[in-house]
Short mmCIF file of C-alpha atoms in Angstrom, two decimals:
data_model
loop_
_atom_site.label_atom_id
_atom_site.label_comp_id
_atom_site.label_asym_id
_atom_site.label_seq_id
_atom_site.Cartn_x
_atom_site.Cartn_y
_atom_site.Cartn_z
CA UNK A 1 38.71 -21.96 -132.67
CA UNK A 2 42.34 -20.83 -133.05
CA UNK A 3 44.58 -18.62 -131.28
CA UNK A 4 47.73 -17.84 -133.53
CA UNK A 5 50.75 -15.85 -131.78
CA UNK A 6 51.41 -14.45 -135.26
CA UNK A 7 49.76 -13.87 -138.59
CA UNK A 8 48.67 -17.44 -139.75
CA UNK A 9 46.89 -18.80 -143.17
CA UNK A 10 44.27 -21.34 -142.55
CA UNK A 11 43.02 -23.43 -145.32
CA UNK A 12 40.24 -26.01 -145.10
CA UNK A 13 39.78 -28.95 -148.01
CA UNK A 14 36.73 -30.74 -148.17
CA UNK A 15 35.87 -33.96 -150.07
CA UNK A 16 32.82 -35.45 -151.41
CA UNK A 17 31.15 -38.84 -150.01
CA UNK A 18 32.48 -40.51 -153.67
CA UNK A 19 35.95 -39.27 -152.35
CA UNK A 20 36.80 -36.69 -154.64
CA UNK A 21 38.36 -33.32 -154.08
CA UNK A 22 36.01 -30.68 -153.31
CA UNK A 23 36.24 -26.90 -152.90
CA UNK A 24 38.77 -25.26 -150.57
CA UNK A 25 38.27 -22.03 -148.38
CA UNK A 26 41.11 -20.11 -147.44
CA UNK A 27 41.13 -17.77 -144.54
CA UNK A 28 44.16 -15.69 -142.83
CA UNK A 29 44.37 -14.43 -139.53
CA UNK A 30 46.33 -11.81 -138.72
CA UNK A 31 47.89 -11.12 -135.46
CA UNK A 32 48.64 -7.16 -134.56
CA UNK A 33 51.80 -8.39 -132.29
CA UNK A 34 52.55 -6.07 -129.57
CA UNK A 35 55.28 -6.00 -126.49
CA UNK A 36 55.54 -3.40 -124.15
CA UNK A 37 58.73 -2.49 -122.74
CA UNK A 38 60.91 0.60 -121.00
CA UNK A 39 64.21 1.18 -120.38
CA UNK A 40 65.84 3.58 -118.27
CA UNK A 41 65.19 1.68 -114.77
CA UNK A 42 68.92 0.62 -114.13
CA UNK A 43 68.04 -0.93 -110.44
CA UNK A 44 65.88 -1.59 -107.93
CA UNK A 45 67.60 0.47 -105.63
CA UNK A 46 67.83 4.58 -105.77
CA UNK A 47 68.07 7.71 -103.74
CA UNK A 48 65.65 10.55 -103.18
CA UNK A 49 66.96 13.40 -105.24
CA UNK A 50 67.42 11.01 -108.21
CA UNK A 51 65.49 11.18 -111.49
CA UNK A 52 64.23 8.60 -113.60
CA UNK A 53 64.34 9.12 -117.33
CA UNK A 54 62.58 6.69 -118.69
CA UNK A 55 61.93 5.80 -122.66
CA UNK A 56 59.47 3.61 -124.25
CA UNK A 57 60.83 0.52 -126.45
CA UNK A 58 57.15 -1.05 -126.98
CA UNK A 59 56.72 -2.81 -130.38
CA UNK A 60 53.52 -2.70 -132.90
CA UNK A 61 52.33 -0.51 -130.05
CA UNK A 62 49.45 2.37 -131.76
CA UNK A 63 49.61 4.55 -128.28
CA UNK A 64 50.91 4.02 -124.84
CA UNK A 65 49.71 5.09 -121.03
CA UNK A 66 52.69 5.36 -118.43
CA UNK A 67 51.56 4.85 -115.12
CA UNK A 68 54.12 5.72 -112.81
CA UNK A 69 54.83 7.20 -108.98
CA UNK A 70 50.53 8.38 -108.93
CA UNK A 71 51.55 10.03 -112.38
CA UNK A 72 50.24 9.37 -115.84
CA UNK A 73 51.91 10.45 -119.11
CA UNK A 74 51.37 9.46 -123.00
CA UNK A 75 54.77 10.76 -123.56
CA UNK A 76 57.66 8.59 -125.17
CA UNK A 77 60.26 9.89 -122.62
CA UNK A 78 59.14 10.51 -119.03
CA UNK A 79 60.98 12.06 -116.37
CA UNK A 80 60.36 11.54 -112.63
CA UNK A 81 61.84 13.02 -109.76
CA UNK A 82 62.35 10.86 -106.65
CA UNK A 83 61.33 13.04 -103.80
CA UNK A 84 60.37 10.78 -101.09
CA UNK A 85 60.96 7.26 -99.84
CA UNK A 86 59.38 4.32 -100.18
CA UNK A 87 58.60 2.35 -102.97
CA UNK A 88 57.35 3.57 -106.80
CA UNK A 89 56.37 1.18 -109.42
CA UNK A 90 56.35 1.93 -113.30
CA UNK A 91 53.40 0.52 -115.31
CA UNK A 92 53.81 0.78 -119.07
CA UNK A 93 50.72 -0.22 -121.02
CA UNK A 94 51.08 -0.41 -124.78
CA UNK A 95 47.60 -0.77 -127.31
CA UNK A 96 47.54 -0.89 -131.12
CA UNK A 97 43.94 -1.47 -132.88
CA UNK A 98 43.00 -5.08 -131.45
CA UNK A 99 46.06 -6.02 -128.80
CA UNK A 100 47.57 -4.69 -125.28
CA UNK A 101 50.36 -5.25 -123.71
CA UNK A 102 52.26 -4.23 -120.45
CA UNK A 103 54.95 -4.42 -118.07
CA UNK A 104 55.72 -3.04 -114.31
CA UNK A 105 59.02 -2.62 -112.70
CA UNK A 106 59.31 -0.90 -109.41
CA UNK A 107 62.59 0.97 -107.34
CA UNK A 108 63.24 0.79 -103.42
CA UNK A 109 63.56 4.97 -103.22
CA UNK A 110 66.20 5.34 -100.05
CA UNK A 111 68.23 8.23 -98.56
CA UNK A 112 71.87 8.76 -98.92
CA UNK A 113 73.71 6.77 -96.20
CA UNK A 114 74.89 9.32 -93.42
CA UNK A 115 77.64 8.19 -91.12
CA UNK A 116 78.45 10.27 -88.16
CA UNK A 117 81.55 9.26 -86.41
CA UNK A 118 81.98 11.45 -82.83
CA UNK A 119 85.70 11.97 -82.17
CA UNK A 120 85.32 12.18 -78.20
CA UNK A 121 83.67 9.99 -75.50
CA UNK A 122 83.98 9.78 -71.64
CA UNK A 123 83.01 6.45 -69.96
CA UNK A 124 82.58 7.07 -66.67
CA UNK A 125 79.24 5.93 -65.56
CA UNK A 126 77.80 8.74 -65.55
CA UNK A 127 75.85 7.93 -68.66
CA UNK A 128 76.70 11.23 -70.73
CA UNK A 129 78.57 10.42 -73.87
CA UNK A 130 79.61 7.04 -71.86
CA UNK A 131 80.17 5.20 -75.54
CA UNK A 132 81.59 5.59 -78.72
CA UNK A 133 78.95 5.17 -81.22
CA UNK A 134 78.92 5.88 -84.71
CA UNK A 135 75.27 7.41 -85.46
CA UNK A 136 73.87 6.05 -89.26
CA UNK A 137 70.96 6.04 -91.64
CA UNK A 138 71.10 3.65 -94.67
CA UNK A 139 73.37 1.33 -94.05
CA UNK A 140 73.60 -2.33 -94.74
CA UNK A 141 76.36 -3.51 -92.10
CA UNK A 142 79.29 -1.94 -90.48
CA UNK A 143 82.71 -3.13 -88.77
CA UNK A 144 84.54 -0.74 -86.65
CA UNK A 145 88.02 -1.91 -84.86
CA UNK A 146 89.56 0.30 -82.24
CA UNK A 147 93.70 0.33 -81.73
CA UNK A 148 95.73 2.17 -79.16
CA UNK A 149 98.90 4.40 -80.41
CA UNK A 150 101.03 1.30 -80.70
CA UNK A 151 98.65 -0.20 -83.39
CA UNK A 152 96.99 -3.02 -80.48
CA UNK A 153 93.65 -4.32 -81.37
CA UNK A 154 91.22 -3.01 -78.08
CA UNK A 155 88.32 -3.68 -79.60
CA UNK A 156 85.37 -4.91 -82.20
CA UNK A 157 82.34 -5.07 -83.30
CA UNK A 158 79.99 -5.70 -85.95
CA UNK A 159 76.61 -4.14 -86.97
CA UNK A 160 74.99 -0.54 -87.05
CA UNK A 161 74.01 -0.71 -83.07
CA UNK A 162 77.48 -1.79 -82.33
CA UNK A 163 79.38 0.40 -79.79
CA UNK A 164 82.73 0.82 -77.31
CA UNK A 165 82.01 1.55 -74.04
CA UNK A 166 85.44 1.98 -73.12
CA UNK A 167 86.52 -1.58 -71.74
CA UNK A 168 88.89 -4.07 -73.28
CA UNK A 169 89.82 -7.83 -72.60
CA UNK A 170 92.22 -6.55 -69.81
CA UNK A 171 90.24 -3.94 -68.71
CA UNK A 172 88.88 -0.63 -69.07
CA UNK A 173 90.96 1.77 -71.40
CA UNK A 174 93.04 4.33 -69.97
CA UNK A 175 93.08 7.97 -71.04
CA UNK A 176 93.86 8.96 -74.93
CA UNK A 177 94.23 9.19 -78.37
CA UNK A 178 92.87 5.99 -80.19
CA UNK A 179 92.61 4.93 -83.78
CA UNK A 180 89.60 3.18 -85.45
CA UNK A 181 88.89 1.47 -88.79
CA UNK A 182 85.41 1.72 -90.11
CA UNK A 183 84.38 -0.68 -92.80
CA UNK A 184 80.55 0.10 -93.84
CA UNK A 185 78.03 -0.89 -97.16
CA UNK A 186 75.17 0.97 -97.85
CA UNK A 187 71.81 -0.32 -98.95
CA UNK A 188 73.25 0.27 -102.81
CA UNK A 189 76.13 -2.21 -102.01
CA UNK A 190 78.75 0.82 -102.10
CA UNK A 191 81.47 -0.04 -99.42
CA UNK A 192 83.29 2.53 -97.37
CA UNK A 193 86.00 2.81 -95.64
CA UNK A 194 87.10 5.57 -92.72
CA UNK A 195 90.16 5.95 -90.56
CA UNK A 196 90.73 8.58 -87.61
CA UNK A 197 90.62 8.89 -84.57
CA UNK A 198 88.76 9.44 -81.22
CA UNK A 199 90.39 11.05 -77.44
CA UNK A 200 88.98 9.26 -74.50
CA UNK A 201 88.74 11.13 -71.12
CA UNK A 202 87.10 10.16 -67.99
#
C-alpha cells in the first residue's frame, strides 16, 4: 500500500530460488495535486459596510464551491457585502477528478467606533448631567485628562466607563471652561486623538 504526495514510479524486481534475475513490473502512480487557497481577506477585523472581494488562487483545482457568510458561489471572484455584525467565515473547497482540498478563514464584522464627547456638565447632586462622560461604541481603551485654563492636570482616567464627576485632589472644581485630552484605539488598532473643551456650571 502506498500513499505518494506526488506522481511516483514504482518498480518491483523479482528473483528466482537459483538467484537469478527475474522479470520486473513497473507501475506509476500519479498524484492529481491540489491546494486550495483565496486571497482578498486582509484581516480578521472589518466594519459593516465593507465588502469583501475575494479571488480564488487554488492549484490543479477542476471546479471550486465558495462557502461564505450562508452564501454559495462557483465563481472565481466573489463579492460580499458586510451588513451585519458578528462573525462570517469563508470556506473555499477546491476538487479536480480524484482530490479535494480546502481552506476557511473567518473576519470579526464590527461597527465604526463612535465617540461622543458632551461639552457641558453640572455636578451638583442632583444627578442630571452630574458627570462628564464620553459616550462610545467600538473601542478598545481610552485615556482622557482634564486641565484648567492654566494648563493644571485636575484629573484622569483610564477605560471606556471612565468619567469626571467634577472633584479633584483638592476638591471639587469650581465654575468654567476646562480643557481635555482624549487618547482612544478602536477594535482595528487605529488610535485617536481629540482636544477641546467642556464649561462646568453648578
Amino acid at each position: 500500500t502506498v500513499a505518494p504526495i506526488n506522481t511516483t514510479t514504482y518498480v518491483v524486481n523479482g528473483t528466482s530460488l537459483s538467484g537469478c534475475p527475474a522479470l520486473s513490473g513497473t507501475v506509476i502512480v500519479n498524484v492529481n495535486s491540489i491546494s486550495a487557497s483565496f486571497n482578498g481577506l486582509n484581516s480578521t477585523i472589518m466594519s459593516v459596510g465593507e465588502t469583501l472581494n475575494l479571488t480564488n488562487t487554488s492549484t490543479g483545482a477542476s471546479s471550486i464551491l465558495w462557502n461564505y457568510c450562508n452564501g454559495l458561489s462557483t465563481n472565481s471572484v466573489v463579492t460580499v457585502p458586510l451588513t451585519d455584525t458578528g462573525s462570517c467565515c469563508i470556506k473555499l473547497v477546491a476538487t479536480n477528478a480524484t482530490c479535494k482540498d480546502s481552506v476557511t478563514k473567518c473576519v470579526t464584522i464590527i461597527t465604526e467606533a463612535v465617540v461622543v464627547i458632551p461639552n457641558v456638565f453640572t455636578p451638583n447632586g442632583d444627578t442630571k448631567n452630574d458627570i462628564f462622560k464620553i459616550a462610545s461604541t467600538g473601542l478598545k481603551s481610552l485615556n482622557c485628562v482634564i486641565y484648567d485654563r492654566w494648563g493644571l492636570k485636575m484629573y484622569e482616567w483610564d477605560g471606556v466607563n471612565g468619567y469626571w464627576d467634577g472633584n479633584t485632589k483638592t476638591g471639587n472644581a469650581s465654575d468654567g471652561t476646562y480643557f481635555y485630552i482624549i487618547n482612544y484605539t478602536d477594535l482595528k488598532d487605529k488610535s485617536v486623538t481629540e482636544k477641546g473643551h467642556l464649561n462646568l456650571f453648578k
